Amino acid sequence: MENKKFCCERFTFFNRPENKAGLNFRIVKYIGDFRKKMLLLDSEINEKGFIITSGYEISVNDEKTMRMVINYCPFCGQKLSNFYRSDNYVQEIIG
């Protein structure tokens, strides 16, 4: 995660490379059949998802994982899809 910029300093704290217990911010990329299903629901949906989770063992998409999908930074109000465009930020791929 070297040289990555974040929308604000406070949000940097929640962006952790690991998915361990403790509040963290995850950037996921939707591909394949999962992406196709999402596009059926909303043809304008972004290919990346922005998720706050309390940590998990298997996947951010696991039904046991407590998570909240967000579109704006809770600290500075930045629209996340406008700021985190590069795939270099993606921590997981969901397909």
PDB file of C-alpha atoms in Angstrom:
ATOM      1  CA  MET A   1       0.000   0.000   0.000  1.00  0.00           C
ATOM      2  CA  GLU A   2       2.924   2.277  -0.576  1.00  0.00           C
ATOM      3  CA  ASN A   3       2.389   5.797  -1.889  1.00  0.00           C
ATOM      4  CA  LYS A   4      -1.384   5.503  -1.746  1.00  0.00           C
ATOM      5  CA  LYS A   5      -3.330   8.627  -1.079  1.00  0.00           C
ATOM      6  CA  PHE A   6      -6.539   8.723   0.862  1.00  0.00           C
ATOM      7  CA  CYS A   7      -9.427  11.132   0.722  1.00  0.00           C
ATOM      8  CA  CYS A   8      -8.615  12.290   4.262  1.00  0.00           C
ATOM      9  CA  GLU A   9      -6.163  11.544   7.063  1.00  0.00           C
ATOM     10  CA  ARG A  10      -8.811  10.156   9.414  1.00  0.00           C
ATOM     11  CA  PHE A  11      -9.927   7.562   6.852  1.00  0.00           C
ATOM     12  CA  THR A  12      -6.356   6.256   6.467  1.00  0.00           C
ATOM     13  CA  PHE A  13      -6.626   4.690   9.930  1.00  0.00           C
ATOM     14  CA  PHE A  14      -9.455   2.374   8.810  1.00  0.00           C
ATOM     15  CA  ASN A  15      -7.800   1.175   5.608  1.00  0.00           C
ATOM     16  CA  ARG A  16      -5.891  -1.888   6.738  1.00  0.00           C
ATOM     17  CA  PRO A  17      -4.323  -4.512   4.496  1.00  0.00           C
ATOM     18  CA  GLU A  18      -5.583  -7.387   6.643  1.00  0.00           C
ATOM     19  CA  ASN A  19      -9.180  -8.311   7.407  1.00  0.00           C
ATOM     20  CA  LYS A  20      -8.739  -8.969  11.118  1.00  0.00           C
ATOM     21  CA  ALA A  21     -11.091  -8.005  13.915  1.00  0.00           C
ATOM     22  CA  GLY A  22     -11.486  -4.316  14.420  1.00  0.00           C
ATOM     23  CA  LEU A  23     -13.298  -1.730  12.368  1.00  0.00           C
ATOM     24  CA  ASN A  24     -11.798  -1.504   8.888  1.00  0.00           C
ATOM     25  CA  PHE A  25     -12.503  -0.150   5.419  1.00  0.00           C
ATOM     26  CA  ARG A  26     -12.355  -2.487   2.433  1.00  0.00           C
ATOM     27  CA  ILE A  27     -12.352  -1.732  -1.277  1.00  0.00           C
ATOM     28  CA  VAL A  28     -13.635  -4.638  -3.338  1.00  0.00           C
ATOM     29  CA  LYS A  29     -13.981  -5.139  -7.069  1.00  0.00           C
ATOM     30  CA  TYR A  30     -16.988  -6.961  -8.477  1.00  0.00           C
ATOM     31  CA  ILE A  31     -16.380  -9.243 -11.483  1.00  0.00           C
ATOM     32  CA  GLY A  32     -17.962 -12.135 -13.379  1.00  0.00           C
ATOM     33  CA  ASP A  33     -21.423 -13.447 -12.557  1.00  0.00           C
ATOM     34  CA  PHE A  34     -21.663 -11.391  -9.366  1.00  0.00           C
ATOM     35  CA  ARG A  35     -21.085  -8.189 -11.356  1.00  0.00           C
ATOM     36  CA  LYS A  36     -23.637  -9.240 -13.988  1.00  0.00           C
ATOM     37  CA  LYS A  37     -26.276  -9.786 -11.298  1.00  0.00           C
ATOM     38  CA  MET A  38     -25.518  -6.381  -9.804  1.00  0.00           C
ATOM     39  CA  LEU A  39     -25.892  -4.723 -13.215  1.00  0.00           C
ATOM     40  CA  LEU A  40     -29.339  -6.291 -13.582  1.00  0.00           C
ATOM     41  CA  LEU A  41     -30.375  -4.494 -10.405  1.00  0.00           C
ATOM     42  CA  ASP A  42     -28.718  -1.195 -11.351  1.00  0.00           C
ATOM     43  CA  SER A  43     -27.120  -0.576 -14.752  1.00  0.00           C
ATOM     44  CA  GLU A  44     -25.191   2.414 -13.353  1.00  0.00           C
ATOM     45  CA  ILE A  45     -23.548   0.549 -10.459  1.00  0.00           C
ATOM     46  CA  ASN A  46     -19.822   1.010  -9.939  1.00  0.00           C
ATOM     47  CA  GLU A  47     -17.459  -1.957 -10.379  1.00  0.00           C
ATOM     48  CA  LYS A  48     -15.965  -1.232  -6.955  1.00  0.00           C
ATOM     49  CA  GLY A  49     -17.643  -1.473  -3.591  1.00  0.00           C
ATOM     50  CA  PHE A  50     -16.690   0.393  -0.440  1.00  0.00           C
ATOM     51  CA  ILE A  51     -17.370  -1.511   2.730  1.00  0.00           C
ATOM     52  CA  ILE A  52     -16.882  -0.943   6.433  1.00  0.00           C
ATOM     53  CA  THR A  53     -16.605  -4.208   8.352  1.00  0.00           C
ATOM     54  CA  SER A  54     -15.776  -5.314  11.857  1.00  0.00           C
ATOM     55  CA  GLY A  55     -13.349  -7.929  10.485  1.00  0.00           C
ATOM     56  CA  TYR A  56     -13.931 -11.426   9.109  1.00  0.00           C
ATOM     57  CA  GLU A  57     -12.289 -14.781   8.497  1.00  0.00           C
ATOM     58  CA  ILE A  58     -13.414 -15.931   5.038  1.00  0.00           C
ATOM     59  CA  SER A  59     -14.644 -13.109   2.809  1.00  0.00           C
ATOM     60  CA  VAL A  60     -16.176  -9.676   3.104  1.00  0.00           C
ATOM     61  CA  ASN A  61     -19.019 -11.198   1.055  1.00  0.00           C
ATOM     62  CA  ASP A  62     -19.618 -14.085   3.490  1.00  0.00           C
ATOM     63  CA  GLU A  63     -23.144 -14.016   4.938  1.00  0.00           C
ATOM     64  CA  LYS A  64     -21.707 -14.159   8.478  1.00  0.00           C
ATOM     65  CA  THR A  65     -19.648 -11.001   7.956  1.00  0.00           C
ATOM     66  CA  MET A  66     -21.108  -7.873   9.505  1.00  0.00           C
ATOM     67  CA  ARG A  67     -20.662  -5.093   6.964  1.00  0.00           C
ATOM     68  CA  MET A  68     -21.985  -1.788   5.793  1.00  0.00           C
ATOM     69  CA  VAL A  69     -21.676  -0.584   2.190  1.00  0.00           C
ATOM     70  CA  ILE A  70     -20.885   3.125   1.967  1.00  0.00           C
ATOM     71  CA  ASN A  71     -20.605   5.566  -0.924  1.00  0.00           C
ATOM     72  CA  TYR A  72     -19.164   8.606   0.850  1.00  0.00           C
ATOM     73  CA  CYS A  73     -16.340   9.016   3.344  1.00  0.00           C
ATOM     74  CA  PRO A  74     -17.886   9.328   6.813  1.00  0.00           C
ATOM     75  CA  PHE A  75     -15.243  11.913   7.766  1.00  0.00           C
ATOM     76  CA  CYS A  76     -14.808  14.289   4.818  1.00  0.00           C
ATOM     77  CA  GLY A  77     -17.849  13.504   2.639  1.00  0.00           C
ATOM     78  CA  GLN A  78     -15.803  12.595  -0.483  1.00  0.00           C
ATOM     79  CA  LYS A  79     -17.661  10.390  -2.999  1.00  0.00           C
ATOM     80  CA  LEU A  80     -15.539   7.235  -2.776  1.00  0.00           C
ATOM     81  CA  SER A  81     -16.041   6.067  -6.383  1.00  0.00           C
ATOM     82  CA  ASN A  82     -14.607   9.369  -7.596  1.00  0.00           C
ATOM     83  CA  PHE A  83     -11.534   9.177  -5.386  1.00  0.00           C
ATOM     84  CA  TYR A  84     -10.609   5.457  -5.353  1.00  0.00           C
ATOM     85  CA  ARG A  85     -10.654   4.809  -9.108  1.00  0.00           C
ATOM     86  CA  SER A  86      -7.385   2.867  -9.391  1.00  0.00           C
ATOM     87  CA  ASP A  87      -7.390  -0.916  -9.005  1.00  0.00           C
ATOM     88  CA  ASN A  88      -4.287  -0.452  -6.828  1.00  0.00           C
ATOM     89  CA  TYR A  89      -6.646   0.222  -3.929  1.00  0.00           C
ATOM     90  CA  VAL A  90      -8.627  -3.026  -4.381  1.00  0.00           C
ATOM     91  CA  GLN A  91      -8.141  -5.441  -1.489  1.00  0.00           C
ATOM     92  CA  GLU A  92     -10.521  -8.209  -2.602  1.00  0.00           C
ATOM     93  CA  ILE A  93     -12.211  -9.398  -5.757  1.00  0.00           C
ATOM     94  CA  ILE A  94     -15.743 -10.778  -5.575  1.00  0.00           C
ATOM     95  CA  GLY A  95     -16.888 -12.825  -8.558  1.00  0.00           C
TER      96      GLY A  95
END
